[in-house]
Coordinates of C-alpha atoms in Angstrom, one line a residue:
M1 CA 92.3 -82.0 -71.2
S2 CA 95.7 -81.9 -72.9
Y3 CA 95.0 -84.9 -75.1
P4 CA 96.8 -84.6 -78.5
I5 CA 94.8 -85.8 -81.4
T6 CA 96.7 -88.2 -83.6
D7 CA 96.2 -89.6 -87.1
G8 CA 98.2 -92.8 -86.9
D9 CA 97.7 -96.0 -84.9
D10 CA 99.8 -95.0 -81.9
W11 CA 96.8 -93.7 -79.8
S12 CA 95.8 -94.2 -76.2
V13 CA 92.1 -93.4 -76.4
L14 CA 89.7 -94.1 -79.3
W15 CA 86.5 -92.0 -78.7
T16 CA 83.7 -92.5 -81.3
F17 CA 80.0 -91.8 -81.5
R18 CA 79.3 -95.2 -83.2
T19 CA 80.8 -98.5 -82.1
P20 CA 84.2 -98.7 -83.9
W21 CA 84.5 -102.5 -84.3
D22 CA 85.0 -102.3 -88.0
T23 CA 87.4 -99.3 -87.8
E24 CA 90.8 -100.2 -89.3
T25 CA 92.8 -98.3 -86.8
L26 CA 91.3 -100.3 -84.0
K27 CA 91.9 -103.6 -85.8
R28 CA 95.6 -102.6 -86.3
R29 CA 95.9 -101.5 -82.7
V30 CA 94.5 -104.8 -81.4
A31 CA 96.8 -106.8 -83.7
Q32 CA 99.7 -104.7 -82.5
A33 CA 98.8 -105.4 -78.9
K34 CA 98.7 -109.2 -79.6
Q35 CA 102.3 -109.1 -80.9
T36 CA 103.5 -107.2 -77.8
S37 CA 104.2 -108.9 -74.5
R38 CA 101.7 -107.8 -71.9
S39 CA 104.5 -106.3 -69.8
R40 CA 105.5 -103.9 -72.6
Q41 CA 102.0 -103.4 -74.0
A42 CA 101.0 -99.7 -74.2
P43 CA 97.6 -99.3 -72.6
F44 CA 94.7 -98.2 -74.8
L45 CA 91.0 -97.5 -74.2
V46 CA 87.9 -97.6 -76.4
N47 CA 84.8 -95.8 -75.2
H48 CA 82.4 -98.6 -76.1
L49 CA 81.6 -102.1 -74.7
A50 CA 80.7 -104.9 -77.1
G51 CA 77.3 -106.6 -76.9
T52 CA 75.2 -103.6 -75.7
L53 CA 72.6 -103.7 -78.4
R54 CA 70.1 -105.6 -76.3
L55 CA 70.3 -102.9 -73.7
A56 CA 70.7 -99.7 -75.7
S57 CA 68.2 -100.5 -78.5
K58 CA 64.6 -99.4 -77.8
E59 CA 63.5 -102.4 -79.9
H60 CA 65.5 -105.0 -78.0
L61 CA 65.2 -103.6 -74.4
P62 CA 61.7 -105.0 -73.6
A63 CA 62.9 -108.6 -74.3
F64 CA 66.1 -108.0 -72.3
L65 CA 64.0 -106.7 -69.3
R66 CA 62.0 -109.9 -69.4
E67 CA 65.1 -112.0 -69.5
A68 CA 66.4 -110.1 -66.4
G69 CA 63.1 -110.5 -64.6
L70 CA 62.5 -106.8 -64.6
S71 CA 59.4 -106.4 -66.7
D72 CA 57.7 -104.5 -63.9
A73 CA 60.5 -101.9 -64.0
A74 CA 59.3 -100.6 -67.4
P75 CA 56.0 -100.0 -69.2
D76 CA 54.4 -102.9 -71.1
T77 CA 55.9 -102.7 -74.7
F78 CA 55.2 -104.6 -77.9
R79 CA 57.1 -104.6 -81.1
L80 CA 55.1 -104.0 -84.2
P81 CA 54.5 -105.9 -86.5
E82 CA 56.3 -108.8 -84.8
E83 CA 54.1 -108.9 -81.6
S84 CA 50.9 -107.5 -83.1
S85 CA 48.8 -110.5 -81.9
A86 CA 50.0 -110.2 -78.3
A87 CA 49.4 -106.5 -78.4
L88 CA 45.8 -106.9 -79.7
A89 CA 45.1 -109.5 -76.9
T90 CA 46.3 -107.0 -74.3
L91 CA 44.4 -104.1 -75.9
K92 CA 41.3 -106.2 -75.7
G93 CA 41.6 -106.4 -72.0
S94 CA 42.8 -102.9 -71.3
G95 CA 40.9 -100.8 -73.8
L96 CA 42.3 -97.6 -75.3
W97 CA 41.2 -95.0 -72.6
D98 CA 41.7 -94.7 -68.8
A99 CA 39.1 -93.5 -66.3
A100 CA 39.9 -89.9 -67.1
G101 CA 39.4 -90.5 -70.8
L102 CA 43.1 -90.2 -71.6
P103 CA 44.7 -92.6 -74.1
I104 CA 46.5 -95.6 -72.4
W105 CA 48.8 -96.6 -75.2
M106 CA 51.4 -94.7 -77.2
L107 CA 53.1 -95.5 -80.5
K108 CA 56.8 -94.9 -80.6
S109 CA 59.3 -95.0 -83.4
K110 CA 61.8 -97.8 -83.1
Q111 CA 64.6 -95.3 -83.9
H112 CA 64.4 -91.9 -82.3
R113 CA 61.5 -89.8 -81.0
R114 CA 58.1 -89.5 -82.8
V115 CA 55.5 -90.5 -80.2
R116 CA 51.7 -90.4 -80.7
P117 CA 48.7 -91.9 -78.9
L118 CA 47.1 -95.0 -80.2
L119 CA 43.5 -94.2 -81.2
N120 CA 42.3 -97.4 -82.9
A121 CA 42.7 -100.9 -81.5
T122 CA 42.4 -102.9 -84.8
R123 CA 44.9 -105.1 -86.5
A124 CA 44.8 -102.8 -89.5
A125 CA 45.7 -99.8 -87.3
L126 CA 48.7 -101.6 -85.9
S127 CA 49.8 -102.7 -89.3
A128 CA 49.6 -99.2 -90.6
A129 CA 51.7 -97.9 -87.6
A130 CA 54.4 -100.5 -88.1
P131 CA 57.4 -100.6 -87.8
A132 CA 56.9 -99.1 -84.3
L133 CA 56.7 -99.9 -80.6
L134 CA 53.4 -99.9 -78.8
Q135 CA 54.0 -98.9 -75.2
R136 CA 51.7 -98.4 -72.2
R137 CA 51.7 -94.7 -71.3
V138 CA 53.3 -93.9 -68.0
R139 CA 50.9 -91.9 -65.9
P140 CA 53.3 -89.3 -64.6
L141 CA 53.8 -88.0 -61.1
L142 CA 52.6 -84.4 -61.2
L143 CA 54.2 -82.3 -58.5
R144 CA 51.9 -79.7 -57.1
G145 CA 52.8 -76.3 -58.4
L146 CA 54.6 -77.8 -61.5
G147 CA 52.0 -80.0 -63.1
R148 CA 54.4 -81.2 -65.8
A149 CA 55.7 -84.7 -66.7
F150 CA 59.4 -85.2 -66.2
D151 CA 62.0 -87.8 -66.5
V152 CA 65.4 -88.5 -65.0
G153 CA 68.5 -89.6 -66.9
L154 CA 70.8 -91.6 -64.6
Y155 CA 74.4 -91.6 -65.9
V156 CA 76.2 -94.8 -65.3
L157 CA 79.8 -95.6 -66.1
V158 CA 81.0 -99.2 -66.7
S159 CA 84.7 -99.0 -66.2
S160 CA 85.3 -102.7 -66.3
V161 CA 83.4 -105.8 -67.4
S162 CA 85.7 -108.4 -65.7
P163 CA 85.4 -107.7 -62.9
L164 CA 82.2 -105.8 -63.3
R165 CA 82.7 -102.3 -62.0
I166 CA 79.9 -99.7 -62.2
Y167 CA 79.7 -96.1 -61.1
S168 CA 76.5 -94.1 -60.8
Y169 CA 76.8 -90.3 -60.9
E170 CA 75.2 -88.2 -58.3
R171 CA 74.3 -85.6 -60.9
A172 CA 71.6 -86.5 -63.4
L173 CA 69.8 -85.1 -66.4
V174 CA 66.4 -83.9 -65.3
R175 CA 64.0 -83.1 -68.2
V176 CA 60.6 -81.4 -67.8
C177 CA 57.9 -81.2 -70.5
E178 CA 57.6 -77.7 -72.0
K179 CA 53.9 -77.5 -71.2
P180 CA 51.6 -78.7 -68.3
F181 CA 50.3 -82.2 -68.6
P182 CA 46.6 -82.4 -69.7
T183 CA 44.6 -84.0 -67.0
R184 CA 41.3 -84.3 -68.9
A185 CA 40.6 -86.0 -72.2
S186 CA 39.6 -82.8 -73.9
G187 CA 42.9 -81.3 -73.0
F188 CA 44.8 -84.3 -74.2
A189 CA 43.0 -84.4 -77.5
T190 CA 44.0 -80.8 -78.3
A191 CA 47.4 -80.8 -76.6
D192 CA 50.5 -80.8 -78.7
H193 CA 53.2 -83.4 -78.0
S194 CA 55.3 -81.0 -75.8
S195 CA 52.8 -81.5 -73.0
Y196 CA 53.3 -85.3 -72.7
V197 CA 56.4 -86.1 -74.7
I198 CA 59.9 -85.0 -73.6
N199 CA 61.6 -84.0 -76.8
H200 CA 62.7 -80.4 -76.4
Y201 CA 62.6 -79.7 -72.7
A202 CA 62.3 -76.8 -70.3
P203 CA 65.6 -76.3 -68.3
L204 CA 64.9 -76.4 -64.5
W205 CA 66.5 -73.0 -63.9
T206 CA 63.8 -71.4 -66.1
L207 CA 61.0 -72.7 -64.0
P208 CA 59.9 -70.7 -60.9
F209 CA 58.8 -74.0 -59.2
F210 CA 62.5 -75.0 -58.9
E211 CA 64.0 -71.7 -57.9
G212 CA 64.1 -72.3 -54.2
H213 CA 65.2 -75.9 -54.5
L214 CA 68.1 -74.9 -56.8
A215 CA 69.2 -72.1 -54.5
A216 CA 69.2 -74.6 -51.5
C217 CA 71.6 -77.0 -53.4
A218 CA 75.3 -76.2 -53.0
S219 CA 75.9 -77.9 -56.3
R220 CA 73.0 -76.1 -58.1
S221 CA 72.4 -79.5 -59.8
A222 CA 69.1 -80.5 -61.3
A223 CA 69.2 -83.9 -59.5
C224 CA 69.6 -82.2 -56.1
A225 CA 66.7 -79.8 -56.9
L226 CA 64.4 -82.6 -58.0
R227 CA 65.2 -84.6 -54.9
R228 CA 64.3 -81.7 -52.7
A229 CA 61.1 -81.1 -54.6
L230 CA 60.1 -84.8 -54.3
A231 CA 60.8 -84.7 -50.6
A232 CA 58.8 -81.5 -50.1
E233 CA 55.8 -83.3 -51.4
G234 CA 56.3 -86.4 -49.2
H235 CA 58.0 -88.7 -51.6
N236 CA 61.1 -90.7 -50.7
A237 CA 63.7 -89.4 -53.2
T238 CA 66.4 -91.7 -51.8
D239 CA 64.2 -94.8 -52.5
I240 CA 63.5 -93.6 -56.0
W241 CA 67.2 -93.1 -56.8
A242 CA 68.1 -96.5 -55.2
R243 CA 65.4 -98.2 -57.4
M244 CA 66.9 -96.6 -60.5
E245 CA 70.4 -97.7 -59.6
S246 CA 69.2 -101.2 -58.7
V247 CA 67.5 -101.6 -62.2
A248 CA 70.6 -100.3 -63.9
G249 CA 72.9 -102.5 -61.9
R250 CA 70.8 -105.6 -62.5
L251 CA 70.6 -105.0 -66.3
L252 CA 74.4 -104.4 -66.5
S253 CA 75.0 -107.6 -64.6
E254 CA 72.8 -109.5 -67.0
L255 CA 74.7 -107.8 -69.9
R256 CA 78.1 -108.9 -68.6
P257 CA 78.4 -112.3 -70.3
H258 CA 77.3 -110.8 -73.6
S259 CA 79.9 -108.1 -73.3
E260 CA 82.6 -110.5 -72.3
A261 CA 81.8 -112.7 -75.3
G262 CA 81.8 -109.7 -77.6
L263 CA 85.1 -108.4 -76.4
R264 CA 86.7 -111.9 -76.8
R265 CA 85.5 -112.0 -80.4
L266 CA 87.1 -108.7 -81.1
G267 CA 90.4 -109.6 -79.4
L268 CA 89.9 -107.0 -76.7
D269 CA 90.5 -107.4 -73.0
S270 CA 88.0 -105.9 -70.5
E271 CA 90.6 -103.3 -69.5
H272 CA 90.5 -101.9 -73.0
A273 CA 86.8 -100.9 -73.1
F274 CA 84.4 -98.7 -71.1
E275 CA 81.1 -97.1 -71.6
L276 CA 79.0 -94.2 -70.3
L277 CA 75.3 -95.0 -70.5
R278 CA 72.2 -93.0 -69.6
F279 CA 69.2 -94.8 -68.2
D280 CA 66.0 -92.7 -68.7
F281 CA 63.3 -93.1 -66.2
M282 CA 59.8 -91.5 -66.0
V283 CA 58.4 -91.4 -62.5
D284 CA 54.9 -92.6 -62.4
E285 CA 51.9 -91.4 -60.3
R286 CA 52.9 -93.9 -57.5
A287 CA 56.4 -92.4 -57.5
R288 CA 57.9 -95.5 -59.1
P289 CA 60.7 -95.0 -61.7
M290 CA 59.8 -96.7 -65.0
L291 CA 62.7 -97.3 -67.4
T292 CA 61.8 -96.0 -70.9
E293 CA 65.1 -96.1 -72.7
V294 CA 68.9 -96.6 -72.4

């Protein structure tokens, strides 16, 4: 893209994997900007917003969803060991197995990946699993001819906090489980995680189910192919996408004051920071997108 990479403090874009708030070159750049009149200030950009932990952390997201009044947009989730008592009370009412004999609850690492079904609803079992998240399993929408769980990663760009300016990309990451979803308890008990957990995933262009849909999309994009597949089975893909965008927009609106406060603490203006986020949704058996992670 013709961006030269520099070693000093005279840079235009600071692009990092982790948030760079303690990075010395950023501190010097901010101090330099404060000493320069706004009319002569060279613009610079950082590819992170402040205050995003409550949104982009699996551990903090459930509480943030409740604050935003969006609990129904995600599966019920409890932090272990902090919310063990509430989890046990819910487990007492729901049980461990659904009508098909499949486990209702999943244990998830608070960090990254590692998902397994909950098989014992005792305080001792929850204590042994901690630290973890206990999450109600999303019963996936299984498209005829595919029979695999899938999720949609909606890419959203926040280009400004004040005023809040958000863009949703038409293209999306569509991930499909490597193996068919087990529909009976015996199948689930013997299935490996790749049938119900999306870690390594099957690319759409390797699946015969999507061949015709991909060919019909001028963009050859996964999002287009999935939308066509949903429509072919009578689901309103436009409504599903609108719901995902609405959830992302409402959460980012709730996040705005936290980001503004964080930027002020760092001495950064809104025009100095942006962020690209991916909102991961599983589509449940009623064709409702359920937010699982950001």
